[in-house]
Each structure stands twice: as structure tokens, then as C-alpha cells.
Amino acid sequence: MERKLQVGIIGATGMIGQKFITLLKDHPWFEVKLVAASKKSAGVTYEEAVKGRWKMKEDIPASVRKLIVKDGESVEEICMEVDFVFCAISLNKEETKLLEEAYAKHETPVISNNSANRYVEDVPMLIPEINYNHIDIINEQRKRLRTKRGFIAVKPNCSIQSYVPAITPLLNQGVESILACTYQAISGAGKKLSDYPQLIDNVIPYISGEEEKSEKEPLKIWGSIKNNKIVNASNPIITTQCVRVPVEDGHLAAVYFNLKNKISKEDILRAWEEYKIPDVVASLPSTPRKFLRYLKEEDRPQTRLDRDYENGMGITIGRLRDDSLFDYKFISVSHNTVRGAAGGGILSAELLYKTGYINKK
Ligand SMILES: NC(=O)c1ccc[n+]([C@@H]2O[C@H](COP(=O)([O-])OP(=O)(O)OC[C@H]3O[C@@H](n4cnc5c(N)ncnc54)[C@H](OP(=O)(O)O)[C@@H]3O)[C@@H](O)[C@H]2O)c1
């Protein structure tokens, strides 16, 4: 049997690292070969390292339990063992940027969940169903890093994944402005409800850095490659409010928008229904069969009922209505740790493998 690509998870003991490990169990192309975390978790088996802090519903996969956790900063040693890495770490931006570049410079592709490299002009920030063609910028990045194999690709912030997919099919009608209020799950903070007593019977109207990311990142996703860099789209104008709510998983967005060429509600529903995923993405193992679905019931989507749509990789939209200030409004839901983090990272890696940017060493 042909060997699968050997994968390292950097930040394997955290919320998103655990999600990667769970989602990669039985993956047809990738196999978790190595787990790494901070120095304080290194040197013991993975099951010992996550004892008392395993947050997934599923058990730790047997193939990972006994792996010895490495220090994520032992870059050279790790790069000798794996074909590429997923990185999801809680380290400051400057150190994260340097660490990710160190992996890339050791000829090991990095698929990152961290924000440190998101705004670098030659680093693709991918939602494959929307901007898969941004992967072409990797050739320019390799020139800058002087690598043959190594590069960094990132995934956008989880907050934007509920509304950017829903707005994308409408961009050709000239979306001029968007107001998005997001109601975000606790797992987005790497926690469970039981670890977060401040959220019981409460909502918290502040998530550090989230509104800035939510307003900036869609413009890169909707940007294009010009003069060997990704140039952000210049519109629409986006304003957001991001609120933490007592929900375990799933981000819900209340979205308002104006169109230059106002179209009917039926046309918007048709644009969502007919949104076509590029062929190269449609055939990947983690691609949802139907990326966008619209529910007609007046009390949907709901976070708990709809976050797992398409194994957590699809987006559910509902309540499309006229608005008194904007042209229209709607509600949408996505799974923050799957679509918005580990699942989105795995889908990007599948795309990069299929298109030859990631291969076996
Ligand atoms: N949670 C979400 O929904 C979500 C969504 C999108 C993106 N993200 C991003 O993903 C990243 C991780 O988030 P999280 O929620 O999983 O955080 P987390 O639960 O706090 O986990 C952080 C992980 O980073 C490891 N780590 C810390 N310093 C390290 C170092 N120097 N070298 C290697 N590993 C190191 C930790 O290891 P120890 O256990 O040894 O401390 C742990 O495994 C963050 O950048 C976050 O913004 C999170």
C-alpha cells in the first residue's frame, strides 16, 4: 500500500491541535506521525500530556496515544520526520512568525491556523471553495524564503467563515457595505463551558483582536494576485461586532448588506443554491458536498442544530429578509473549530497536495 503523507501537528495538545488529531484519524492521504507542543508538554506520551485536558468527545486515536510529544521549537529534528506540518499554537505573533518561517525554510510546508502570517502579501489565506487560485502565490513566497519545497499557507480567522461564504456569491452584484455581528463559541477561546464560569448566564462583548481581523481578512480572501503579490479587494466596507456567548462550538453571524445592483430575494436564494465550487476543490476528501444551504424555517439556523452540517464543513444560512437601513439581512452559522480551524486547514492541505505544492519528501 502506498504510504500516506507523514504529518506533524505543532500545538497538538491545544483545542485546535486536538481537533486536528481527531479529524485526521483514518484520513485517506495524511497520517499523524508526530505531535509537538511547548517545552512544558514535551518528553511524555501524548496521552499523558493531555491528561485532564482532552476536550474532544471522541477518544484519543490509538495511533497517537503513545507518540512522545516533541518540543515544537526543535524544528530541524521535526522536519526530518514529517512531510509537512499543521500549526496551531498560542505564542505571540513575532515568535509564531519566526517559528513558522523556520519550518518553511527547513523545506517543510506549514498549514497554519495562527494569525501571525495572515497579512503577508505572498502568503495565501485560503477558503478553498472561494479563493483556491491564491495558491499560485506560493511560487513567489518560495523565492523570498529561498526554498524549493517549504512555504506557509494560512487559514483565515474563524469569525469570518459564517458570513464570507454567504456574501461571496453576491459579489458580482456589487456588495457595497456589510455589517456583521458574530456570536462566537467558547471553543474559539480554546476552552469548554466548564472552564469558563464568567460565561454562565452571561455574554461578553469583547474578543481581543477579533473585530479587526473580521473586517480585514475578507478583503484578502476576495483579493487577487497582481504584480507577484496578493492585493486586497478595495470593497465592500465592512464593520463588525464580535461577542462571546455561552455555546460550546459554532459561530453564528447576523449579517446586513447593501448591493450596488439590488436584486430580488429569489435571485439571492438562487445565487446561494447555484454557487459552484471549483472542480479541483470539489473532489477533495474534506470538501462539503454542498457548501451553502439555506433553511426556510423562521427559527433556523441555530448554532447547536446546524454547526455540524456537512461534518462541520458546510455553512447554513437562513432568515433572509428586507431591512430598513440596509438592503437585506440574514443569519448564518459555521463550526468554528472544524470549518473555521482544523477542518479548513485539512481541506487547504488536501488542495495543496492535489495541486503538487505539498508532496512526499
Ligand atoms: N479555537 C479556535 O476556534 C481557533 C480558530 C481559529 C484559529 N485558532 C488559532 O489557533 C491557535 C491555537 O488555538 P487553540 O485554541 O488551540 O489554543 P490552545 O488550546 O491554547 O493551545 C495552544 C497550543 O500551543 C502550544 N504551544 C504554546 N507555545 C508553543 C511553542 N513555543 N511551541 C510549540 N507549541 C506551543 C500549546 O502547548 P502546551 O500544551 O505545551 O502549552 C498548545 O498545544 C491560535 O493561534 C488561535 O488563534 C483557534
GROMACS .gro file of N, CA, C and O and ligand atoms in nm, residues 10-17 36-42 53 55 71-73 87-91 99 113-115 118 155-158 187-190 213 251 336-337 340-341, ligand 1:
model
  224
   10ILE      N    1   0.183   2.080   1.525
   10ILE     CA    2   0.253   2.168   1.620
   10ILE      C    3   0.145   2.244   1.697
   10ILE      O    4   0.065   2.316   1.638
   11GLY      N    5   0.146   2.224   1.830
   11GLY     CA    6   0.034   2.275   1.912
   11GLY      C    7  -0.067   2.164   1.933
   11GLY      O    8  -0.186   2.188   1.950
   12ALA      N    9  -0.018   2.039   1.934
   12ALA     CA   10  -0.105   1.922   1.934
   12ALA      C   11  -0.187   1.905   2.062
   12ALA      O   12  -0.290   1.838   2.061
   13THR      N   13  -0.141   1.965   2.171
   13THR     CA   14  -0.213   1.946   2.298
   13THR      C   15  -0.327   2.046   2.316
   13THR      O   16  -0.409   2.032   2.407
   14GLY      N   17  -0.335   2.148   2.230
   14GLY     CA   18  -0.437   2.252   2.245
   14GLY      C   19  -0.570   2.214   2.183
   14GLY      O   20  -0.585   2.104   2.128
   15MET      N   21  -0.665   2.305   2.191
   15MET     CA   22  -0.800   2.280   2.140
   15MET      C   23  -0.797   2.245   1.991
   15MET      O   24  -0.856   2.146   1.948
   16ILE      N   25  -0.725   2.325   1.912
   16ILE     CA   26  -0.727   2.301   1.768
   16ILE      C   27  -0.637   2.182   1.733
   16ILE      O   28  -0.670   2.102   1.646
   17GLY      N   29  -0.524   2.168   1.805
   17GLY     CA   30  -0.439   2.051   1.783
   17GLY      C   31  -0.517   1.922   1.807
   17GLY      O   32  -0.507   1.826   1.729
   36ALA      N   33   0.371   1.782   1.860
   36ALA     CA   34   0.462   1.873   1.930
   36ALA      C   35   0.381   1.981   2.001
   36ALA      O   36   0.270   2.014   1.960
   37ALA      N   37   0.440   2.033   2.108
   37ALA     CA   38   0.373   2.139   2.185
   37ALA      C   39   0.483   2.225   2.247
   37ALA      O   40   0.595   2.230   2.196
   38SER      N   41   0.451   2.296   2.355
   38SER     CA   42   0.555   2.377   2.418
   38SER      C   43   0.650   2.286   2.497
   38SER      O   44   0.619   2.168   2.520
   39LYS      N   45   0.759   2.345   2.542
   39LYS     CA   46   0.859   2.266   2.617
   39LYS      C   47   0.798   2.197   2.737
   39LYS      O   48   0.836   2.086   2.773
   40LYS      N   49   0.697   2.262   2.799
   40LYS     CA   50   0.644   2.203   2.923
   40LYS      C   51   0.566   2.073   2.900
   40LYS      O   52   0.550   1.995   2.991
   41SER      N   53   0.521   2.050   2.778
   41SER     CA   54   0.450   1.923   2.750
   41SER      C   55   0.541   1.819   2.686
   41SER      O   56   0.501   1.704   2.669
   42ALA      N   57   0.662   1.861   2.647
   42ALA     CA   58   0.748   1.771   2.569
   42ALA      C   59   0.807   1.659   2.655
   42ALA      O   60   0.824   1.674   2.776
   53ARG      N   61  -0.709   1.730   3.017
   53ARG     CA   62  -0.742   1.843   2.930
   53ARG      C   63  -0.774   1.799   2.787
   53ARG      O   64  -0.762   1.878   2.694
   55LYS      N   65  -1.028   1.759   2.524
   55LYS     CA   66  -1.157   1.829   2.516
   55LYS      C   67  -1.251   1.771   2.410
   55LYS      O   68  -1.361   1.820   2.392
   71ASP      N   69   0.923   1.897   2.148
   71ASP     CA   70   0.925   2.042   2.168
   71ASP      C   71   0.909   2.106   2.028
   71ASP      O   72   0.992   2.083   1.939
   72GLY      N   73   0.805   2.184   2.011
   72GLY     CA   74   0.775   2.242   1.879
   72GLY      C   75   0.885   2.331   1.825
   72GLY      O   76   0.887   2.365   1.707
   73GLU      N   77   0.977   2.371   1.913
   73GLU     CA   78   1.086   2.458   1.866
   73GLU      C   79   1.206   2.377   1.816
   73GLU      O   80   1.303   2.436   1.767
   87CYS      N   81   0.003   2.388   1.204
   87CYS     CA   82   0.049   2.463   1.320
   87CYS      C   83  -0.067   2.541   1.382
   87CYS      O   84  -0.135   2.619   1.313
   88ALA      N   85  -0.091   2.520   1.511
   88ALA     CA   86  -0.197   2.593   1.585
   88ALA      C   87  -0.144   2.616   1.726
   88ALA      O   88  -0.161   2.531   1.814
   89ILE      N   89  -0.076   2.727   1.748
   89ILE     CA   90  -0.008   2.748   1.877
   89ILE      C   91  -0.048   2.881   1.940
   89ILE      O   92  -0.088   2.975   1.872
   90SER      N   93  -0.033   2.884   2.073
   90SER     CA   94  -0.062   3.007   2.146
   90SER      C   95   0.072   3.071   2.185
   90SER      O   96   0.124   3.047   2.292
   91LEU      N   97   0.127   3.142   2.091
   91LEU     CA   98   0.256   3.208   2.112
   91LEU      C   99   0.239   3.348   2.054
   91LEU      O  100   0.153   3.367   1.967
   99LEU      N  101   0.885   3.109   1.399
   99LEU     CA  102   0.879   2.962   1.407
   99LEU      C  103   0.824   2.904   1.276
   99LEU      O  104   0.879   2.808   1.221
  113ASN      N  105  -0.294   2.782   1.145
  113ASN     CA  106  -0.419   2.839   1.198
  113ASN      C  107  -0.393   2.970   1.269
  113ASN      O  108  -0.486   3.034   1.316
  114ASN      N  109  -0.268   3.010   1.280
  114ASN     CA  110  -0.233   3.130   1.357
  114ASN      C  111  -0.245   3.253   1.269
  114ASN      O  112  -0.240   3.246   1.147
  115SER      N  113  -0.254   3.369   1.334
  115SER     CA  114  -0.276   3.491   1.256
  115SER      C  115  -0.145   3.558   1.213
  115SER      O  116  -0.146   3.649   1.131
  118ARG      N  117  -0.086   3.596   0.840
  118ARG     CA  118  -0.204   3.614   0.754
  118ARG      C  119  -0.196   3.735   0.662
  118ARG      O  120  -0.255   3.736   0.556
  155LYS      N  121  -0.502   2.988   0.713
  155LYS     CA  122  -0.647   2.981   0.713
  155LYS      C  123  -0.694   3.110   0.779
  155LYS      O  124  -0.628   3.156   0.871
  156PRO      N  125  -0.803   3.168   0.732
  156PRO     CA  126  -0.848   3.292   0.798
  156PRO      C  127  -0.908   3.267   0.936
  156PRO      O  128  -0.929   3.153   0.976
  157ASN      N  129  -0.938   3.374   1.005
  157ASN     CA  130  -0.997   3.367   1.137
  157ASN      C  131  -1.134   3.298   1.131
  157ASN      O  132  -1.208   3.313   1.033
  158CYS      N  133  -1.166   3.226   1.240
  158CYS     CA  134  -1.293   3.152   1.243
  158CYS      C  135  -1.415   3.245   1.235
  158CYS      O  136  -1.520   3.206   1.184
  187SER      N  137  -1.522   2.749   2.246
  187SER     CA  138  -1.407   2.672   2.195
  187SER      C  139  -1.315   2.762   2.113
  187SER      O  140  -1.197   2.732   2.096
  188GLY      N  141  -1.367   2.873   2.064
  188GLY     CA  142  -1.284   2.971   1.993
  188GLY      C  143  -1.177   3.031   2.084
  188GLY      O  144  -1.077   3.084   2.037
  189ALA      N  145  -1.201   3.022   2.215
  189ALA     CA  146  -1.100   3.070   2.310
  189ALA      C  147  -1.018   2.954   2.364
  189ALA      O  148  -0.947   2.968   2.465
  190GLY      N  149  -1.030   2.837   2.300
  190GLY     CA  150  -0.955   2.719   2.344
  190GLY      C  151  -1.013   2.657   2.471
  190GLY      O  152  -0.944   2.581   2.539
  213LYS      N  153  -0.968   4.164   1.280
  213LYS     CA  154  -0.947   4.053   1.185
  213LYS      C  155  -1.071   4.034   1.097
  213LYS      O  156  -1.061   4.010   0.977
  251HIS      N  157  -2.007   2.932   1.547
  251HIS     CA  158  -2.021   3.077   1.544
  251HIS      C  159  -2.142   3.113   1.458
  251HIS      O  160  -2.155   3.064   1.344
  336ASN      N  161  -1.680   2.656   1.424
  336ASN     CA  162  -1.554   2.733   1.437
  336ASN      C  163  -1.429   2.645   1.446
  336ASN      O  164  -1.325   2.682   1.390
  337THR      N  165  -1.437   2.530   1.513
  337THR     CA  166  -1.313   2.451   1.523
  337THR      C  167  -1.297   2.354   1.405
  337THR      O  168  -1.189   2.302   1.383
  340GLY      N  169  -1.384   2.651   1.067
  340GLY     CA  170  -1.306   2.771   1.100
  340GLY      C  171  -1.165   2.744   1.147
  340GLY      O  172  -1.090   2.838   1.174
  341ALA      N  173  -1.127   2.618   1.161
  341ALA     CA  174  -0.991   2.591   1.212
  341ALA      C  175  -0.938   2.460   1.150
  341ALA      O  176  -0.892   2.461   1.036
  362LIG     N1  177  -1.001   2.778   1.896
  362LIG     C1  178  -1.045   2.817   1.775
  362LIG     O1  179  -1.164   2.805   1.740
  362LIG     C2  180  -0.948   2.874   1.677
  362LIG     C3  181  -0.996   2.901   1.550
  362LIG     C4  182  -0.908   2.951   1.454
  362LIG     C5  183  -0.777   2.974   1.487
  362LIG     N2  184  -0.731   2.950   1.613
  362LIG     C6  185  -0.589   2.977   1.642
  362LIG     O2  186  -0.521   2.852   1.659
  362LIG     C7  187  -0.413   2.870   1.753
  362LIG     C8  188  -0.428   2.771   1.867
  362LIG     O3  189  -0.554   2.794   1.930
  362LIG     P1  190  -0.608   2.694   2.041
  362LIG     O4  191  -0.745   2.740   2.070
  362LIG     O5  192  -0.585   2.553   2.001
  362LIG     O6  193  -0.508   2.729   2.163
  362LIG     P2  194  -0.473   2.643   2.294
  362LIG     O7  195  -0.581   2.547   2.324
  362LIG     O8  196  -0.431   2.741   2.396
  362LIG     O9  197  -0.342   2.555   2.251
  362LIG     C9  198  -0.219   2.614   2.225
  362LIG    C10  199  -0.116   2.510   2.184
  362LIG    O10  200   0.007   2.578   2.153
  362LIG    C11  201   0.113   2.506   2.217
  362LIG     N3  202   0.230   2.591   2.230
  362LIG    C12  203   0.247   2.701   2.305
  362LIG     N4  204   0.372   2.751   2.287
  362LIG    C13  205   0.434   2.669   2.199
  362LIG    C14  206   0.564   2.664   2.140
  362LIG     N5  207   0.658   2.754   2.172
  362LIG     N6  208   0.593   2.567   2.052
  362LIG    C15  209   0.500   2.474   2.019
  362LIG     N7  210   0.375   2.472   2.071
  362LIG    C16  211   0.344   2.568   2.160
  362LIG    C17  212   0.050   2.461   2.347
  362LIG    O11  213   0.130   2.360   2.409
  362LIG     P3  214   0.124   2.332   2.569
  362LIG    O12  215   0.004   2.244   2.590
  362LIG    O13  216   0.250   2.263   2.596
  362LIG    O14  217   0.111   2.465   2.637
  362LIG    C18  218  -0.081   2.408   2.294
  362LIG    O15  219  -0.062   2.282   2.233
  362LIG    C19  220  -0.417   3.017   1.798
  362LIG    O16  221  -0.331   3.094   1.717
  362LIG    C20  222  -0.563   3.055   1.770
  362LIG    O17  223  -0.578   3.193   1.748
  362LIG    C21  224  -0.812   2.898   1.710
   0.00000   0.00000   0.00000
